[in-house]
Amino acid sequence: MYDLKCGQKDCKHNHGYCCCAKDIAVSTGTCCTTYSKCESKNLNTESAAEFSKPDNSVDTAVSCNAPCLFNHSTKCIANGITVSTGDDGSAECLTFIKK
């Protein structure tokens, strides 16, 4: 999947709001379990991330265990997904549509 938007600014896979991980996993509770907080003390400021050039060149495989309309045999078949911060601070799939 090439269209994988990420709003988790502190994730080490987020580059210009695009996920650059080779694969991600979405749990039964719609959380991105691949989210990994960047430990660098040299994080980009919020405005710098907004001006970063998006990297749409990574074809990310998305495995999914959520009861979602786009889940087909544990593979996400959506054209693209958006991951952002959930109410509890977790990385949550916003494209989730309950079956």
mmCIF file of N, CA and C in Angstrom:
data_model
loop_
_atom_site.group_PDB
_atom_site.id
_atom_site.type_symbol
_atom_site.label_atom_id
_atom_site.label_comp_id
_atom_site.label_asym_id
_atom_site.label_seq_id
_atom_site.Cartn_x
_atom_site.Cartn_y
_atom_site.Cartn_z
ATOM 1 N N MET A 1 0.852 -1.163 0.000
ATOM 2 C CA MET A 1 0.000 0.000 0.000
ATOM 3 C C MET A 1 0.903 1.233 0.000
ATOM 4 N N TYR A 2 0.707 2.094 -0.967
ATOM 5 C CA TYR A 2 1.535 3.287 -1.074
ATOM 6 C C TYR A 2 0.946 4.490 -0.362
ATOM 7 N N ASP A 3 -0.354 4.511 -0.159
ATOM 8 C CA ASP A 3 -1.011 5.675 0.435
ATOM 9 C C ASP A 3 -1.270 5.417 1.916
ATOM 10 N N LEU A 4 -0.217 5.523 2.712
ATOM 11 C CA LEU A 4 -0.323 5.288 4.143
ATOM 12 C C LEU A 4 0.093 6.558 4.872
ATOM 13 N N LYS A 5 -0.893 7.308 5.329
ATOM 14 C CA LYS A 5 -0.654 8.572 6.022
ATOM 15 C C LYS A 5 -0.503 8.308 7.520
ATOM 16 N N CYS A 6 0.422 9.028 8.143
ATOM 17 C CA CYS A 6 0.659 8.841 9.567
ATOM 18 C C CYS A 6 0.711 10.182 10.281
ATOM 19 N N GLY A 7 -0.122 10.323 11.287
ATOM 20 C CA GLY A 7 -0.152 11.541 12.098
ATOM 21 C C GLY A 7 0.615 11.404 13.400
ATOM 22 N N GLN A 8 1.272 10.266 13.613
ATOM 23 C CA GLN A 8 2.090 10.054 14.810
ATOM 24 C C GLN A 8 3.458 10.677 14.565
ATOM 25 N N LYS A 9 3.595 11.955 14.857
ATOM 26 C CA LYS A 9 4.804 12.701 14.532
ATOM 27 C C LYS A 9 6.053 12.147 15.205
ATOM 28 N N ASP A 10 5.889 11.470 16.332
ATOM 29 C CA ASP A 10 7.062 10.968 17.049
ATOM 30 C C ASP A 10 7.394 9.511 16.721
ATOM 31 N N CYS A 11 6.762 8.945 15.681
ATOM 32 C CA CYS A 11 7.061 7.566 15.282
ATOM 33 C C CYS A 11 8.307 7.547 14.402
ATOM 34 N N LYS A 12 9.183 6.586 14.645
ATOM 35 C CA LYS A 12 10.431 6.527 13.867
ATOM 36 C C LYS A 12 10.197 6.180 12.401
ATOM 37 N N HIS A 13 9.003 5.675 12.045
ATOM 38 C CA HIS A 13 8.688 5.328 10.656
ATOM 39 C C HIS A 13 8.023 6.472 9.896
ATOM 40 N N ASN A 14 7.675 7.565 10.587
ATOM 41 C CA ASN A 14 6.970 8.687 9.980
ATOM 42 C C ASN A 14 7.972 9.655 9.348
ATOM 43 N N HIS A 15 7.818 9.855 8.042
ATOM 44 C CA HIS A 15 8.655 10.810 7.314
ATOM 45 C C HIS A 15 7.747 11.685 6.458
ATOM 46 N N GLY A 16 7.539 12.910 6.900
ATOM 47 C CA GLY A 16 6.676 13.826 6.160
ATOM 48 C C GLY A 16 5.231 13.349 6.117
ATOM 49 N N TYR A 17 4.749 12.815 7.229
ATOM 50 C CA TYR A 17 3.382 12.295 7.387
ATOM 51 C C TYR A 17 3.111 11.037 6.574
ATOM 52 N N CYS A 18 4.149 10.404 6.052
ATOM 53 C CA CYS A 18 4.017 9.124 5.348
ATOM 54 C C CYS A 18 4.726 8.051 6.154
ATOM 55 N N CYS A 19 4.125 6.870 6.209
ATOM 56 C CA CYS A 19 4.748 5.759 6.902
ATOM 57 C C CYS A 19 5.754 5.103 5.966
ATOM 58 N N CYS A 20 6.979 4.947 6.445
ATOM 59 C CA CYS A 20 8.041 4.350 5.638
ATOM 60 C C CYS A 20 8.441 2.959 6.139
ATOM 61 N N ALA A 21 7.606 2.353 6.985
ATOM 62 C CA ALA A 21 7.869 0.979 7.423
ATOM 63 C C ALA A 21 7.551 0.041 6.262
ATOM 64 N N LYS A 22 8.265 -1.066 6.169
ATOM 65 C CA LYS A 22 8.010 -2.030 5.097
ATOM 66 C C LYS A 22 6.704 -2.779 5.326
ATOM 67 N N ASP A 23 6.320 -2.953 6.585
ATOM 68 C CA ASP A 23 5.035 -3.564 6.909
ATOM 69 C C ASP A 23 4.560 -3.051 8.258
ATOM 70 N N ILE A 24 3.253 -3.002 8.417
ATOM 71 C CA ILE A 24 2.671 -2.625 9.699
ATOM 72 C C ILE A 24 1.587 -3.630 10.048
ATOM 73 N N ALA A 25 1.230 -3.642 11.316
ATOM 74 C CA ALA A 25 0.169 -4.523 11.797
ATOM 75 C C ALA A 25 -0.847 -3.686 12.561
ATOM 76 N N VAL A 26 -2.121 -3.965 12.309
ATOM 77 C CA VAL A 26 -3.212 -3.298 13.015
ATOM 78 C C VAL A 26 -3.874 -4.352 13.895
ATOM 79 N N SER A 27 -4.003 -4.042 15.188
ATOM 80 C CA SER A 27 -4.550 -4.992 16.157
ATOM 81 C C SER A 27 -6.073 -5.070 16.084
ATOM 82 N N THR A 28 -6.642 -5.983 16.851
ATOM 83 C CA THR A 28 -8.105 -6.124 16.904
ATOM 84 C C THR A 28 -8.757 -4.850 17.415
ATOM 85 N N GLY A 29 -8.015 -4.051 18.168
ATOM 86 C CA GLY A 29 -8.537 -2.787 18.689
ATOM 87 C C GLY A 29 -8.214 -1.595 17.811
ATOM 88 N N THR A 30 -7.810 -1.805 16.569
ATOM 89 C CA THR A 30 -7.480 -0.808 15.535
ATOM 90 C C THR A 30 -6.203 -0.014 15.806
ATOM 91 N N CYS A 31 -5.341 -0.477 16.694
ATOM 92 C CA CYS A 31 -4.076 0.209 16.969
ATOM 93 C C CYS A 31 -2.987 -0.289 16.032
ATOM 94 N N CYS A 32 -2.163 0.631 15.586
ATOM 95 C CA CYS A 32 -0.985 0.272 14.791
ATOM 96 C C CYS A 32 0.067 -0.229 15.768
ATOM 97 N N THR A 33 0.329 -1.530 15.741
ATOM 98 C CA THR A 33 1.290 -2.106 16.685
ATOM 99 C C THR A 33 2.733 -1.941 16.218
ATOM 100 N N THR A 34 2.940 -1.398 15.030
ATOM 101 C CA THR A 34 4.275 -1.147 14.510
ATOM 102 C C THR A 34 4.806 0.198 14.999
ATOM 103 N N TYR A 35 3.923 1.033 15.525
ATOM 104 C CA TYR A 35 4.325 2.343 16.051
ATOM 105 C C TYR A 35 5.487 2.173 17.020
ATOM 106 N N SER A 36 6.528 2.962 16.801
ATOM 107 C CA SER A 36 7.697 2.927 17.662
ATOM 108 C C SER A 36 8.173 4.351 17.870
ATOM 109 N N LYS A 37 8.099 4.806 19.098
ATOM 110 C CA LYS A 37 8.467 6.181 19.401
ATOM 111 C C LYS A 37 9.937 6.412 19.092
ATOM 112 N N CYS A 38 10.196 7.483 18.390
ATOM 113 C CA CYS A 38 11.569 7.869 18.052
ATOM 114 C C CYS A 38 12.264 8.312 19.333
ATOM 115 N N GLU A 39 13.390 7.702 19.628
ATOM 116 C CA GLU A 39 14.114 8.009 20.860
ATOM 117 C C GLU A 39 15.092 9.160 20.702
ATOM 118 N N SER A 40 15.243 9.667 19.476
ATOM 119 C CA SER A 40 16.183 10.751 19.224
ATOM 120 C C SER A 40 15.752 12.015 19.943
ATOM 121 N N LYS A 41 16.713 12.699 20.532
ATOM 122 C CA LYS A 41 16.413 13.976 21.179
ATOM 123 C C LYS A 41 16.385 15.102 20.154
ATOM 124 N N ASN A 42 16.723 14.768 18.908
ATOM 125 C CA ASN A 42 16.777 15.743 17.827
ATOM 126 C C ASN A 42 15.539 15.644 16.947
ATOM 127 N N LEU A 43 14.364 15.562 17.536
ATOM 128 C CA LEU A 43 13.129 15.441 16.760
ATOM 129 C C LEU A 43 12.855 16.719 15.992
ATOM 130 N N ASN A 44 12.231 16.565 14.810
ATOM 131 C CA ASN A 44 11.827 17.734 14.027
ATOM 132 C C ASN A 44 10.762 18.492 14.788
ATOM 133 N N THR A 45 10.744 19.791 14.614
ATOM 134 C CA THR A 45 9.661 20.558 15.196
ATOM 135 C C THR A 45 8.412 20.299 14.384
ATOM 136 N N GLU A 46 7.284 20.678 14.930
ATOM 137 C CA GLU A 46 6.023 20.439 14.238
ATOM 138 C C GLU A 46 6.007 21.093 12.862
ATOM 139 N N SER A 47 6.481 22.299 12.729
ATOM 140 C CA SER A 47 6.464 22.972 11.435
ATOM 141 C C SER A 47 7.429 22.324 10.448
ATOM 142 N N ALA A 48 8.564 21.826 10.932
ATOM 143 C CA ALA A 48 9.512 21.168 10.033
ATOM 144 C C ALA A 48 8.899 19.924 9.417
ATOM 145 N N ALA A 49 8.141 19.160 10.192
ATOM 146 C CA ALA A 49 7.497 17.954 9.664
ATOM 147 C C ALA A 49 6.465 18.312 8.595
ATOM 148 N N GLU A 50 5.811 19.453 8.762
ATOM 149 C CA GLU A 50 4.809 19.862 7.780
ATOM 150 C C GLU A 50 5.449 20.210 6.443
ATOM 151 N N PHE A 51 6.700 20.665 6.451
ATOM 152 C CA PHE A 51 7.371 21.059 5.231
ATOM 153 C C PHE A 51 8.234 19.957 4.639
ATOM 154 N N SER A 52 8.328 18.820 5.328
ATOM 155 C CA SER A 52 9.106 17.692 4.805
ATOM 156 C C SER A 52 8.439 17.143 3.559
ATOM 157 N N LYS A 53 9.269 16.727 2.605
ATOM 158 C CA LYS A 53 8.728 16.132 1.389
ATOM 159 C C LYS A 53 8.203 14.733 1.710
ATOM 160 N N PRO A 54 6.932 14.447 1.386
ATOM 161 C CA PRO A 54 6.390 13.120 1.649
ATOM 162 C C PRO A 54 7.135 12.058 0.850
ATOM 163 N N ASP A 55 7.284 10.879 1.442
ATOM 164 C CA ASP A 55 7.934 9.761 0.767
ATOM 165 C C ASP A 55 6.873 8.714 0.464
ATOM 166 N N ASN A 56 6.375 8.732 -0.771
ATOM 167 C CA ASN A 56 5.333 7.790 -1.172
ATOM 168 C C ASN A 56 5.899 6.588 -1.903
ATOM 169 N N SER A 57 7.208 6.351 -1.789
ATOM 170 C CA SER A 57 7.839 5.294 -2.560
ATOM 171 C C SER A 57 7.831 3.932 -1.856
ATOM 172 N N VAL A 58 7.443 3.885 -0.596
ATOM 173 C CA VAL A 58 7.472 2.628 0.155
ATOM 174 C C VAL A 58 6.146 1.900 -0.008
ATOM 175 N N ASP A 59 6.205 0.660 -0.493
ATOM 176 C CA ASP A 59 5.015 -0.178 -0.622
ATOM 177 C C ASP A 59 4.869 -0.969 0.677
ATOM 178 N N THR A 60 4.043 -0.465 1.575
ATOM 179 C CA THR A 60 3.886 -1.043 2.905
ATOM 180 C C THR A 60 2.815 -2.126 2.911
ATOM 181 N N ALA A 61 3.175 -3.291 3.437
ATOM 182 C CA ALA A 61 2.203 -4.373 3.617
ATOM 183 C C ALA A 61 1.476 -4.123 4.934
ATOM 184 N N VAL A 62 0.144 -4.185 4.909
ATOM 185 C CA VAL A 62 -0.646 -3.923 6.110
ATOM 186 C C VAL A 62 -1.414 -5.181 6.497
ATOM 187 N N SER A 63 -1.024 -5.764 7.629
ATOM 188 C CA SER A 63 -1.791 -6.890 8.162
ATOM 189 C C SER A 63 -2.784 -6.321 9.170
ATOM 190 N N CYS A 64 -3.972 -6.905 9.211
ATOM 191 C CA CYS A 64 -5.036 -6.349 10.040
ATOM 192 C C CYS A 64 -5.811 -7.460 10.748
ATOM 193 N N ASN A 65 -6.035 -7.272 12.038
ATOM 194 C CA ASN A 65 -6.819 -8.209 12.826
ATOM 195 C C ASN A 65 -8.096 -7.569 13.349
ATOM 196 N N ALA A 66 -8.374 -6.344 12.930
ATOM 197 C CA ALA A 66 -9.575 -5.635 13.379
ATOM 198 C C ALA A 66 -10.806 -6.137 12.610
ATOM 199 N N PRO A 67 -11.982 -6.077 13.243
ATOM 200 C CA PRO A 67 -13.216 -6.474 12.549
ATOM 201 C C PRO A 67 -13.650 -5.375 11.576
ATOM 202 N N CYS A 68 -12.869 -5.174 10.528
ATOM 203 C CA CYS A 68 -13.020 -4.047 9.610
ATOM 204 C C CYS A 68 -13.498 -4.512 8.242
ATOM 205 N N LEU A 69 -14.222 -3.654 7.564
ATOM 206 C CA LEU A 69 -14.706 -3.913 6.217
ATOM 207 C C LEU A 69 -13.562 -4.184 5.240
ATOM 208 N N PHE A 70 -12.396 -3.565 5.476
ATOM 209 C CA PHE A 70 -11.253 -3.714 4.576
ATOM 210 C C PHE A 70 -10.345 -4.898 4.928
ATOM 211 N N ASN A 71 -10.666 -5.617 5.992
ATOM 212 C CA ASN A 71 -9.869 -6.768 6.405
ATOM 213 C C ASN A 71 -10.307 -7.990 5.598
ATOM 214 N N HIS A 72 -9.405 -8.483 4.769
ATOM 215 C CA HIS A 72 -9.684 -9.677 3.965
ATOM 216 C C HIS A 72 -8.603 -10.711 4.290
ATOM 217 N N SER A 73 -8.968 -11.696 5.089
ATOM 218 C CA SER A 73 -8.036 -12.751 5.508
ATOM 219 C C SER A 73 -6.776 -12.167 6.146
ATOM 220 N N THR A 74 -6.956 -11.258 7.067
ATOM 221 C CA THR A 74 -5.921 -10.547 7.837
ATOM 222 C C THR A 74 -5.032 -9.629 6.993
ATOM 223 N N LYS A 75 -5.447 -9.276 5.803
ATOM 224 C CA LYS A 75 -4.740 -8.307 4.968
ATOM 225 C C LYS A 75 -5.665 -7.119 4.713
ATOM 226 N N CYS A 76 -5.132 -5.921 4.831
ATOM 227 C CA CYS A 76 -5.924 -4.724 4.552
ATOM 228 C C CYS A 76 -6.007 -4.535 3.043
ATOM 229 N N ILE A 77 -7.233 -4.402 2.525
ATOM 230 C CA ILE A 77 -7.420 -4.228 1.085
ATOM 231 C C ILE A 77 -7.873 -2.805 0.733
ATOM 232 N N ALA A 78 -7.795 -1.885 1.687
ATOM 233 C CA ALA A 78 -8.134 -0.485 1.400
ATOM 234 C C ALA A 78 -7.100 0.092 0.437
ATOM 235 N N ASN A 79 -7.483 1.100 -0.323
ATOM 236 C CA ASN A 79 -6.542 1.764 -1.230
ATOM 237 C C ASN A 79 -5.481 2.532 -0.460
ATOM 238 N N GLY A 80 -5.802 2.936 0.734
ATOM 239 C CA GLY A 80 -4.885 3.669 1.593
ATOM 240 C C GLY A 80 -5.471 3.764 2.975
ATOM 241 N N ILE A 81 -4.645 4.030 3.971
ATOM 242 C CA ILE A 81 -5.141 4.206 5.329
ATOM 243 C C ILE A 81 -4.488 5.422 5.965
ATOM 244 N N THR A 82 -5.123 5.895 7.015
ATOM 245 C CA THR A 82 -4.590 6.992 7.809
ATOM 246 C C THR A 82 -4.478 6.527 9.249
ATOM 247 N N VAL A 83 -3.311 6.702 9.821
ATOM 248 C CA VAL A 83 -3.069 6.378 11.222
ATOM 249 C C VAL A 83 -2.835 7.692 11.947
ATOM 250 N N SER A 84 -3.491 7.860 13.080
ATOM 251 C CA SER A 84 -3.315 9.081 13.855
ATOM 252 C C SER A 84 -3.365 8.741 15.332
ATOM 253 N N THR A 85 -3.286 9.765 16.156
ATOM 254 C CA THR A 85 -3.269 9.565 17.594
ATOM 255 C C THR A 85 -4.675 9.336 18.122
ATOM 256 N N GLY A 86 -4.868 8.216 18.826
ATOM 257 C CA GLY A 86 -6.143 7.907 19.451
ATOM 258 C C GLY A 86 -6.321 8.699 20.736
ATOM 259 N N ASP A 87 -7.489 8.576 21.340
ATOM 260 C CA ASP A 87 -7.792 9.298 22.577
ATOM 261 C C ASP A 87 -6.807 8.961 23.701
ATOM 262 N N ASP A 88 -6.296 7.729 23.688
ATOM 263 C CA ASP A 88 -5.371 7.303 24.737
ATOM 264 C C ASP A 88 -3.902 7.499 24.357
ATOM 265 N N GLY A 89 -3.637 8.168 23.230
ATOM 266 C CA GLY A 89 -2.279 8.429 22.794
ATOM 267 C C GLY A 89 -1.689 7.347 21.899
ATOM 268 N N SER A 90 -2.446 6.280 21.664
ATOM 269 C CA SER A 90 -1.947 5.191 20.816
ATOM 270 C C SER A 90 -2.071 5.565 19.346
ATOM 271 N N ALA A 91 -1.378 4.818 18.496
ATOM 272 C CA ALA A 91 -1.458 5.012 17.042
ATOM 273 C C ALA A 91 -2.665 4.220 16.555
ATOM 274 N N GLU A 92 -3.685 4.899 16.061
ATOM 275 C CA GLU A 92 -4.964 4.269 15.723
ATOM 276 C C GLU A 92 -5.280 4.416 14.239
ATOM 277 N N CYS A 93 -5.774 3.341 13.625
ATOM 278 C CA CYS A 93 -6.189 3.368 12.226
ATOM 279 C C CYS A 93 -7.529 4.101 12.120
ATOM 280 N N LEU A 94 -7.525 5.230 11.420
ATOM 281 C CA LEU A 94 -8.742 6.026 11.261
ATOM 282 C C LEU A 94 -9.591 5.565 10.065
ATOM 283 N N THR A 95 -9.058 4.682 9.247
ATOM 284 C CA THR A 95 -9.777 4.179 8.071
ATOM 285 C C THR A 95 -10.728 3.044 8.450
ATOM 286 N N PHE A 96 -10.618 2.564 9.667
ATOM 287 C CA PHE A 96 -11.434 1.457 10.182
ATOM 288 C C PHE A 96 -12.925 1.710 9.959
ATOM 289 N N ILE A 97 -13.603 0.749 9.334
ATOM 290 C CA ILE A 97 -15.066 0.743 9.191
ATOM 291 C C ILE A 97 -15.540 -0.610 9.688
ATOM 292 N N LYS A 98 -16.338 -0.609 10.740
ATOM 293 C CA LYS A 98 -16.790 -1.846 11.355
ATOM 294 C C LYS A 98 -17.640 -2.651 10.373
ATOM 295 N N LYS A 99 -17.361 -3.971 10.311
ATOM 296 C CA LYS A 99 -18.145 -4.879 9.434
ATOM 297 C C LYS A 99 -19.564 -4.947 9.901
#
